[in-house]
């Protein structure tokens, strides 16, 4: 079966028809769903990858010493705690290593929260968000380089501390040629130049690929398979964007509902988070131009942010707590139900809401369709 077959053709066409109708570029003639999707992606998104390294900051435990460290003196146990993990010896304390790893994790978490979708290790972001994402990355890069500079500025002290601590630990071992073993570890301690050269974090930015470039590079079976892969990635990315928007709205409405169930006034911070999610959804939906998402945004804004009843038509009427609860339930069921209809329900994290998958689908089944609200 073709890779593309995992996406329902009719539902893909349904998604794309709405996109075609709202395309501002009427001069572009698209002949099928994939062309329309690719055109939308090329004009609106860019790919971002994070690459980082700390060089040779650890080494394997000498074979003859493996297992010996874990049954010795308090000093040796302290060395294990500060410098060892999974049969690796770190040249710098795990505190330094963990701080550095957390910076990379922070960058990737931020990208994940702001990405339209993720393909392998590439984050697909709306180009309108790039400036904000770059600013956040540059701040993280300063912190990352700050850790490198800390090591370089304290290099002699850190080296002496490692030698002193590791020497005591090795001397406690019941193995022959202890000094040979420890010398083999010390010899691998990185120089300042090695640290400068290999300690880095970079953000690689890529445009969405153009099929014409692929056609120039390949032919025959390789070209056919590459085209199929290209088409699959485009459709997967498109569905991923829809799923990401639905999930982000779902999470904020779920948090709002949890606060509502606690009683009292909804905190302004909770309302602010919902409003921020709406702004992000509007921005991201500019890529996929999905009517159902627009309708969800309209309902969420009217009821949860502005505090108006959604049943009041053009009249402005304050929403009651009971209706607010119903609206939250309705929005959650519609977001999850629509995701299920499209086959992307795995993108919706329901772990923090008070409903099961079956609950949400049951409500979705009997609730009025979004188009009728």
Tab-separated table of N, CA and C in Angstrom, residues 13-132:
chain	number	residue	atom	x	y	z
A	13	UNK	N	-9.276	15.797	0.712
A	13	UNK	CA	-9.893	16.692	-0.271
A	13	UNK	C	-10.785	17.712	0.427
A	14	UNK	N	-11.496	17.262	1.452
A	14	UNK	CA	-12.375	18.149	2.220
A	14	UNK	C	-11.567	19.265	2.893
A	15	UNK	N	-10.430	18.892	3.479
A	15	UNK	CA	-9.558	19.885	4.110
A	15	UNK	C	-9.034	20.883	3.094
A	16	UNK	N	-8.648	20.351	1.947
A	16	UNK	CA	-8.008	21.189	0.932
A	16	UNK	C	-9.001	22.086	0.206
A	17	UNK	N	-10.246	21.636	0.055
A	17	UNK	CA	-11.242	22.465	-0.624
A	17	UNK	C	-11.410	23.805	0.088
A	18	UNK	N	-11.434	23.760	1.412
A	18	UNK	CA	-11.538	24.995	2.178
A	18	UNK	C	-10.325	25.869	1.996
A	19	UNK	N	-9.182	25.238	1.898
A	19	UNK	CA	-7.938	25.975	1.693
A	19	UNK	C	-7.918	26.641	0.328
A	20	UNK	N	-8.393	25.908	-0.696
A	20	UNK	CA	-8.421	26.445	-2.055
A	20	UNK	C	-9.317	27.673	-2.141
A	21	UNK	N	-10.496	27.552	-1.526
A	21	UNK	CA	-11.478	28.634	-1.606
A	21	UNK	C	-10.961	29.936	-1.000
A	22	UNK	N	-10.070	29.795	0.014
A	22	UNK	CA	-9.604	30.987	0.721
A	22	UNK	C	-8.222	31.451	0.254
A	23	UNK	N	-7.669	30.780	-0.760
A	23	UNK	CA	-6.353	31.173	-1.246
A	23	UNK	C	-6.397	32.588	-1.819
A	24	UNK	N	-5.478	33.403	-1.372
A	24	UNK	CA	-5.432	34.801	-1.839
A	24	UNK	C	-4.817	34.902	-3.228
A	25	UNK	N	-4.022	33.888	-3.582
A	25	UNK	CA	-3.313	33.942	-4.854
A	25	UNK	C	-4.147	33.263	-5.931
A	26	UNK	N	-5.075	33.984	-6.517
A	26	UNK	CA	-5.986	33.403	-7.505
A	26	UNK	C	-5.291	33.101	-8.830
A	27	UNK	N	-4.074	33.608	-9.009
A	27	UNK	CA	-3.364	33.371	-10.270
A	27	UNK	C	-2.758	31.974	-10.331
A	28	UNK	N	-2.661	31.326	-9.173
A	28	UNK	CA	-2.055	30.003	-9.129
A	28	UNK	C	-3.114	28.943	-9.376
A	29	UNK	N	-2.883	28.123	-10.379
A	29	UNK	CA	-3.832	27.052	-10.678
A	29	UNK	C	-3.287	25.763	-10.082
A	30	UNK	N	-4.048	25.147	-9.165
A	30	UNK	CA	-3.619	23.897	-8.559
A	30	UNK	C	-4.500	22.783	-9.097
A	31	UNK	N	-3.888	21.653	-9.407
A	31	UNK	CA	-4.641	20.592	-10.071
A	31	UNK	C	-5.053	19.472	-9.123
A	32	UNK	N	-4.467	19.390	-7.914
A	32	UNK	CA	-4.877	18.348	-6.987
A	32	UNK	C	-4.600	18.773	-5.550
A	33	UNK	N	-5.000	17.914	-4.632
A	33	UNK	CA	-4.892	18.233	-3.212
A	33	UNK	C	-3.454	18.480	-2.788
A	34	UNK	N	-2.543	17.637	-3.274
A	34	UNK	CA	-1.144	17.775	-2.860
A	34	UNK	C	-0.570	19.103	-3.318
A	35	UNK	N	-0.868	19.506	-4.552
A	35	UNK	CA	-0.379	20.801	-5.049
A	35	UNK	C	-0.844	21.940	-4.148
A	36	UNK	N	-2.086	21.879	-3.747
A	36	UNK	CA	-2.656	22.930	-2.902
A	36	UNK	C	-1.961	22.959	-1.548
A	37	UNK	N	-1.770	21.771	-0.963
A	37	UNK	CA	-1.102	21.683	0.334
A	37	UNK	C	0.319	22.203	0.255
A	38	UNK	N	1.049	21.739	-0.751
A	38	UNK	CA	2.459	22.157	-0.894
A	38	UNK	C	2.568	23.664	-1.071
A	39	UNK	N	1.669	24.229	-1.890
A	39	UNK	CA	1.679	25.671	-2.110
A	39	UNK	C	1.488	26.414	-0.793
A	40	UNK	N	0.551	25.931	0.028
A	40	UNK	CA	0.285	26.572	1.321
A	40	UNK	C	1.483	26.454	2.245
A	41	UNK	N	2.117	25.285	2.253
A	41	UNK	CA	3.257	25.073	3.148
A	41	UNK	C	4.463	25.900	2.722
A	42	UNK	N	4.743	25.916	1.423
A	42	UNK	CA	5.903	26.672	0.942
A	42	UNK	C	5.765	28.164	1.235
A	43	UNK	N	4.545	28.663	1.196
A	43	UNK	CA	4.357	30.098	1.402
A	43	UNK	C	4.304	30.514	2.852
A	44	UNK	N	4.161	29.530	3.763
A	44	UNK	CA	3.896	29.906	5.149
A	44	UNK	C	4.818	29.288	6.202
A	45	UNK	N	5.473	28.180	5.898
A	45	UNK	CA	6.252	27.557	6.959
A	45	UNK	C	7.719	27.372	6.588
A	46	UNK	N	8.528	27.272	7.627
A	46	UNK	CA	9.943	26.952	7.474
A	46	UNK	C	10.291	25.851	8.461
A	47	UNK	N	11.320	25.100	8.133
A	47	UNK	CA	11.761	24.020	9.014
A	47	UNK	C	12.927	24.473	9.880
A	48	UNK	N	12.937	24.013	11.117
A	48	UNK	CA	14.009	24.368	12.042
A	48	UNK	C	14.536	23.097	12.706
A	49	UNK	N	15.842	22.957	12.748
A	49	UNK	CA	16.478	21.848	13.461
A	49	UNK	C	17.438	22.415	14.499
A	50	UNK	N	17.600	21.715	15.599
A	50	UNK	CA	18.554	22.117	16.627
A	50	UNK	C	19.701	21.111	16.634
A	51	UNK	N	20.893	21.631	16.548
A	51	UNK	CA	22.093	20.801	16.617
A	51	UNK	C	22.955	21.293	17.775
A	52	UNK	N	23.418	20.371	18.594
A	52	UNK	CA	24.238	20.768	19.733
A	52	UNK	C	25.289	19.712	20.021
A	53	UNK	N	26.320	20.113	20.735
A	53	UNK	CA	27.365	19.178	21.109
A	53	UNK	C	28.185	19.711	22.271
A	54	UNK	N	28.736	18.788	23.028
A	54	UNK	CA	29.627	19.165	24.119
A	54	UNK	C	30.999	18.519	23.955
A	55	UNK	N	31.181	17.873	22.824
A	55	UNK	CA	32.469	17.232	22.594
A	55	UNK	C	32.658	16.008	23.476
A	56	UNK	N	33.918	15.681	23.722
A	56	UNK	CA	34.236	14.490	24.513
A	56	UNK	C	34.279	14.866	25.990
A	57	UNK	N	33.128	14.896	26.608
A	57	UNK	CA	33.039	15.272	28.023
A	57	UNK	C	32.916	14.061	28.937
A	58	UNK	N	33.030	12.867	28.361
A	58	UNK	CA	32.967	11.655	29.184
A	58	UNK	C	33.748	10.554	28.495
A	59	UNK	N	34.005	9.492	29.236
A	59	UNK	CA	34.697	8.329	28.688
A	59	UNK	C	34.163	7.079	29.363
A	60	UNK	N	34.373	5.937	28.748
A	60	UNK	CA	33.903	4.688	29.353
A	60	UNK	C	34.806	4.298	30.520
A	61	UNK	N	34.229	3.597	31.471
A	61	UNK	CA	35.010	3.099	32.607
A	61	UNK	C	35.975	2.039	32.082
A	62	UNK	N	37.252	2.087	32.503
A	62	UNK	CA	38.184	1.027	32.094
A	62	UNK	C	37.584	-0.343	32.396
A	63	UNK	N	37.720	-1.253	31.452
A	63	UNK	CA	37.047	-2.542	31.539
A	63	UNK	C	37.319	-3.272	32.849
A	64	UNK	N	38.560	-3.192	33.307
A	64	UNK	CA	38.928	-3.925	34.507
A	64	UNK	C	38.309	-3.341	35.781
A	65	UNK	N	37.768	-2.107	35.666
A	65	UNK	CA	37.198	-1.449	36.849
A	65	UNK	C	35.677	-1.499	36.883
A	66	UNK	N	35.061	-1.993	35.845
A	66	UNK	CA	33.606	-1.966	35.736
A	66	UNK	C	32.952	-2.732	36.893
A	67	UNK	N	32.008	-2.104	37.542
A	67	UNK	CA	31.284	-2.732	38.644
A	67	UNK	C	31.932	-2.549	39.993
A	68	UNK	N	33.206	-2.166	40.021
A	68	UNK	CA	33.925	-2.044	41.285
A	68	UNK	C	33.540	-0.789	42.072
A	69	UNK	N	33.129	0.256	41.366
A	69	UNK	CA	32.903	1.547	42.021
A	69	UNK	C	31.703	1.536	42.967
A	70	UNK	N	30.785	0.638	42.759
A	70	UNK	CA	29.500	0.729	43.447
A	70	UNK	C	29.467	0.030	44.819
A	71	UNK	N	30.617	-0.429	45.313
A	71	UNK	CA	30.623	-1.148	46.590
A	71	UNK	C	31.795	-0.726	47.475
A	72	UNK	N	32.152	0.564	47.390
A	72	UNK	CA	33.344	1.015	48.102
A	72	UNK	C	33.055	2.118	49.105
A	73	UNK	N	34.095	2.908	49.427
A	73	UNK	CA	34.031	3.924	50.476
A	73	UNK	C	33.108	5.083	50.123
A	74	UNK	N	32.872	5.946	51.135
A	74	UNK	CA	32.020	7.108	50.930
A	74	UNK	C	32.605	8.043	49.874
A	75	UNK	N	33.941	8.164	49.867
A	75	UNK	CA	34.593	9.029	48.872
A	75	UNK	C	34.358	8.502	47.464
A	76	UNK	N	34.439	7.192	47.320
A	76	UNK	CA	34.202	6.591	46.003
A	76	UNK	C	32.739	6.743	45.605
A	77	UNK	N	31.853	6.582	46.580
A	77	UNK	CA	30.428	6.759	46.296
A	77	UNK	C	30.124	8.198	45.874
A	78	UNK	N	30.845	9.143	46.472
A	78	UNK	CA	30.673	10.553	46.105
A	78	UNK	C	31.128	10.783	44.668
A	79	UNK	N	32.219	10.120	44.273
A	79	UNK	CA	32.713	10.236	42.891
A	79	UNK	C	31.681	9.667	41.918
A	80	UNK	N	31.115	8.526	42.293
A	80	UNK	CA	30.081	7.906	41.458
A	80	UNK	C	28.897	8.859	41.299
A	81	UNK	N	28.479	9.466	42.413
A	81	UNK	CA	27.336	10.369	42.388
A	81	UNK	C	27.588	11.606	41.529
A	82	UNK	N	28.794	12.165	41.615
A	82	UNK	CA	29.100	13.428	40.933
A	82	UNK	C	29.613	13.267	39.510
A	83	UNK	N	30.270	12.127	39.223
A	83	UNK	CA	30.976	12.024	37.939
A	83	UNK	C	30.639	10.786	37.116
A	84	UNK	N	29.770	9.917	37.588
A	84	UNK	CA	29.524	8.678	36.844
A	84	UNK	C	28.047	8.442	36.581
A	85	UNK	N	27.782	7.805	35.447
A	85	UNK	CA	26.412	7.422	35.090
A	85	UNK	C	26.460	6.397	33.962
A	86	UNK	N	25.743	5.294	34.146
A	86	UNK	CA	25.656	4.250	33.109
A	86	UNK	C	27.022	3.826	32.585
A	87	UNK	N	27.923	3.520	33.503
A	87	UNK	CA	29.267	3.050	33.143
A	87	UNK	C	30.059	4.060	32.313
A	88	UNK	N	29.720	5.340	32.484
A	88	UNK	CA	30.488	6.427	31.865
A	88	UNK	C	31.067	7.304	32.973
A	89	UNK	N	32.252	7.826	32.743
A	89	UNK	CA	32.868	8.780	33.660
A	89	UNK	C	32.837	10.152	32.996
A	90	UNK	N	32.224	11.113	33.659
A	90	UNK	CA	32.196	12.487	33.153
A	90	UNK	C	33.423	13.242	33.654
A	91	UNK	N	34.011	14.049	32.784
A	91	UNK	CA	35.187	14.829	33.183
A	91	UNK	C	34.785	16.048	34.009
A	92	UNK	N	33.572	16.504	33.788
A	92	UNK	CA	33.039	17.620	34.564
A	92	UNK	C	31.818	17.113	35.327
A	93	UNK	N	31.522	17.721	36.433
A	93	UNK	CA	30.466	17.198	37.300
A	93	UNK	C	29.139	17.089	36.554
A	94	UNK	N	28.314	16.156	37.015
A	94	UNK	CA	27.006	15.967	36.392
A	94	UNK	C	26.142	17.215	36.538
A	95	UNK	N	26.428	18.030	37.557
A	95	UNK	CA	25.707	19.283	37.711
A	95	UNK	C	25.909	20.187	36.517
A	96	UNK	N	27.171	20.306	36.067
A	96	UNK	CA	27.489	21.123	34.885
A	96	UNK	C	26.867	20.502	33.641
A	97	UNK	N	27.004	19.194	33.500
A	97	UNK	CA	26.474	18.508	32.326
A	97	UNK	C	24.943	18.633	32.260
A	98	UNK	N	24.295	18.481	33.404
A	98	UNK	CA	22.828	18.551	33.418
A	98	UNK	C	22.324	19.954	33.115
A	99	UNK	N	23.028	20.966	33.617
A	99	UNK	CA	22.625	22.347	33.303
A	99	UNK	C	22.690	22.588	31.806
A	100	UNK	N	23.731	22.070	31.181
A	100	UNK	CA	23.908	22.255	29.741
A	100	UNK	C	22.828	21.511	28.958
A	101	UNK	N	22.539	20.271	29.376
A	101	UNK	CA	21.502	19.485	28.702
A	101	UNK	C	20.127	20.145	28.845
A	102	UNK	N	19.888	20.747	29.996
A	102	UNK	CA	18.594	21.393	30.226
A	102	UNK	C	18.377	22.585	29.290
A	103	UNK	N	19.474	23.252	28.913
A	103	UNK	CA	19.348	24.378	27.973
A	103	UNK	C	18.870	23.863	26.626
A	104	UNK	N	19.452	22.753	26.161
A	104	UNK	CA	19.030	22.153	24.885
A	104	UNK	C	17.579	21.696	24.986
A	105	UNK	N	17.244	21.079	26.105
A	105	UNK	CA	15.873	20.619	26.317
A	105	UNK	C	14.902	21.789	26.321
A	106	UNK	N	15.330	22.900	26.916
A	106	UNK	CA	14.490	24.107	26.964
A	106	UNK	C	14.205	24.635	25.557
A	107	UNK	N	15.230	24.653	24.725
A	107	UNK	CA	15.078	25.119	23.340
A	107	UNK	C	14.099	24.234	22.589
A	108	UNK	N	14.258	22.922	22.720
A	108	UNK	CA	13.406	21.988	21.987
A	108	UNK	C	11.963	22.018	22.498
A	109	UNK	N	11.805	22.181	23.819
A	109	UNK	CA	10.459	22.275	24.382
A	109	UNK	C	9.756	23.527	23.867
A	110	UNK	N	10.485	24.638	23.815
A	110	UNK	CA	9.913	25.885	23.320
A	110	UNK	C	9.508	25.741	21.853
A	111	UNK	N	10.362	25.105	21.069
A	111	UNK	CA	10.050	24.880	19.656
A	111	UNK	C	8.820	23.979	19.520
A	112	UNK	N	8.791	22.939	20.335
A	112	UNK	CA	7.671	22.005	20.264
A	112	UNK	C	6.348	22.713	20.569
A	113	UNK	N	6.375	23.617	21.542
A	113	UNK	CA	5.161	24.338	21.912
A	113	UNK	C	4.725	25.315	20.834
A	114	UNK	N	5.668	25.806	20.058
A	114	UNK	CA	5.356	26.827	19.061
A	114	UNK	C	5.336	26.300	17.628
A	115	UNK	N	5.679	25.023	17.458
A	115	UNK	CA	5.723	24.453	16.109
A	115	UNK	C	4.329	24.096	15.625
A	116	UNK	N	4.146	24.228	14.322
A	116	UNK	CA	2.899	23.778	13.699
A	116	UNK	C	2.840	22.262	13.664
A	117	UNK	N	3.986	21.652	13.434
A	117	UNK	CA	4.083	20.194	13.461
A	117	UNK	C	5.561	19.832	13.562
A	118	UNK	N	5.822	18.542	13.754
A	118	UNK	CA	7.198	18.071	13.854
A	118	UNK	C	7.374	16.864	12.957
A	119	UNK	N	8.382	16.902	12.091
A	119	UNK	CA	8.721	15.772	11.233
A	119	UNK	C	10.108	15.293	11.615
A	120	UNK	N	10.169	14.108	12.233
A	120	UNK	CA	11.434	13.583	12.736
A	120	UNK	C	12.070	14.616	13.674
A	121	UNK	N	13.250	15.136	13.311
A	121	UNK	CA	13.902	16.113	14.194
A	121	UNK	C	13.743	17.542	13.681
A	122	UNK	N	12.836	17.749	12.736
A	122	UNK	CA	12.581	19.091	12.200
A	122	UNK	C	11.275	19.642	12.761
A	123	UNK	N	11.331	20.887	13.206
A	123	UNK	CA	10.141	21.567	13.703
A	123	UNK	C	9.635	22.494	12.605
A	124	UNK	N	8.368	22.320	12.213
A	124	UNK	CA	7.781	23.164	11.192
A	124	UNK	C	7.102	24.351	11.864
A	125	UNK	N	7.579	25.549	11.589
A	125	UNK	CA	7.038	26.724	12.267
A	125	UNK	C	6.464	27.719	11.259
A	126	UNK	N	5.477	28.454	11.714
A	126	UNK	CA	4.908	29.530	10.907
A	126	UNK	C	5.959	30.619	10.776
A	127	UNK	N	6.216	31.060	9.560
A	127	UNK	CA	7.299	32.035	9.362
A	127	UNK	C	7.054	33.331	10.122
A	128	UNK	N	5.792	33.617	10.428
A	128	UNK	CA	5.492	34.834	11.187
A	128	UNK	C	5.976	34.719	12.634
A	129	UNK	N	6.242	33.481	13.088
A	129	UNK	CA	6.714	33.259	14.455
A	129	UNK	C	8.233	33.210	14.539
A	130	UNK	N	8.903	33.275	13.391
A	130	UNK	CA	10.348	33.039	13.363
A	130	UNK	C	11.139	34.036	14.219
A	131	UNK	N	10.782	35.298	14.138
A	131	UNK	CA	11.530	36.315	14.884
A	131	UNK	C	11.488	36.033	16.391
A	132	UNK	N	10.303	35.676	16.887
A	132	UNK	CA	10.148	35.358	18.306
A	132	UNK	C	10.960	34.117	18.679
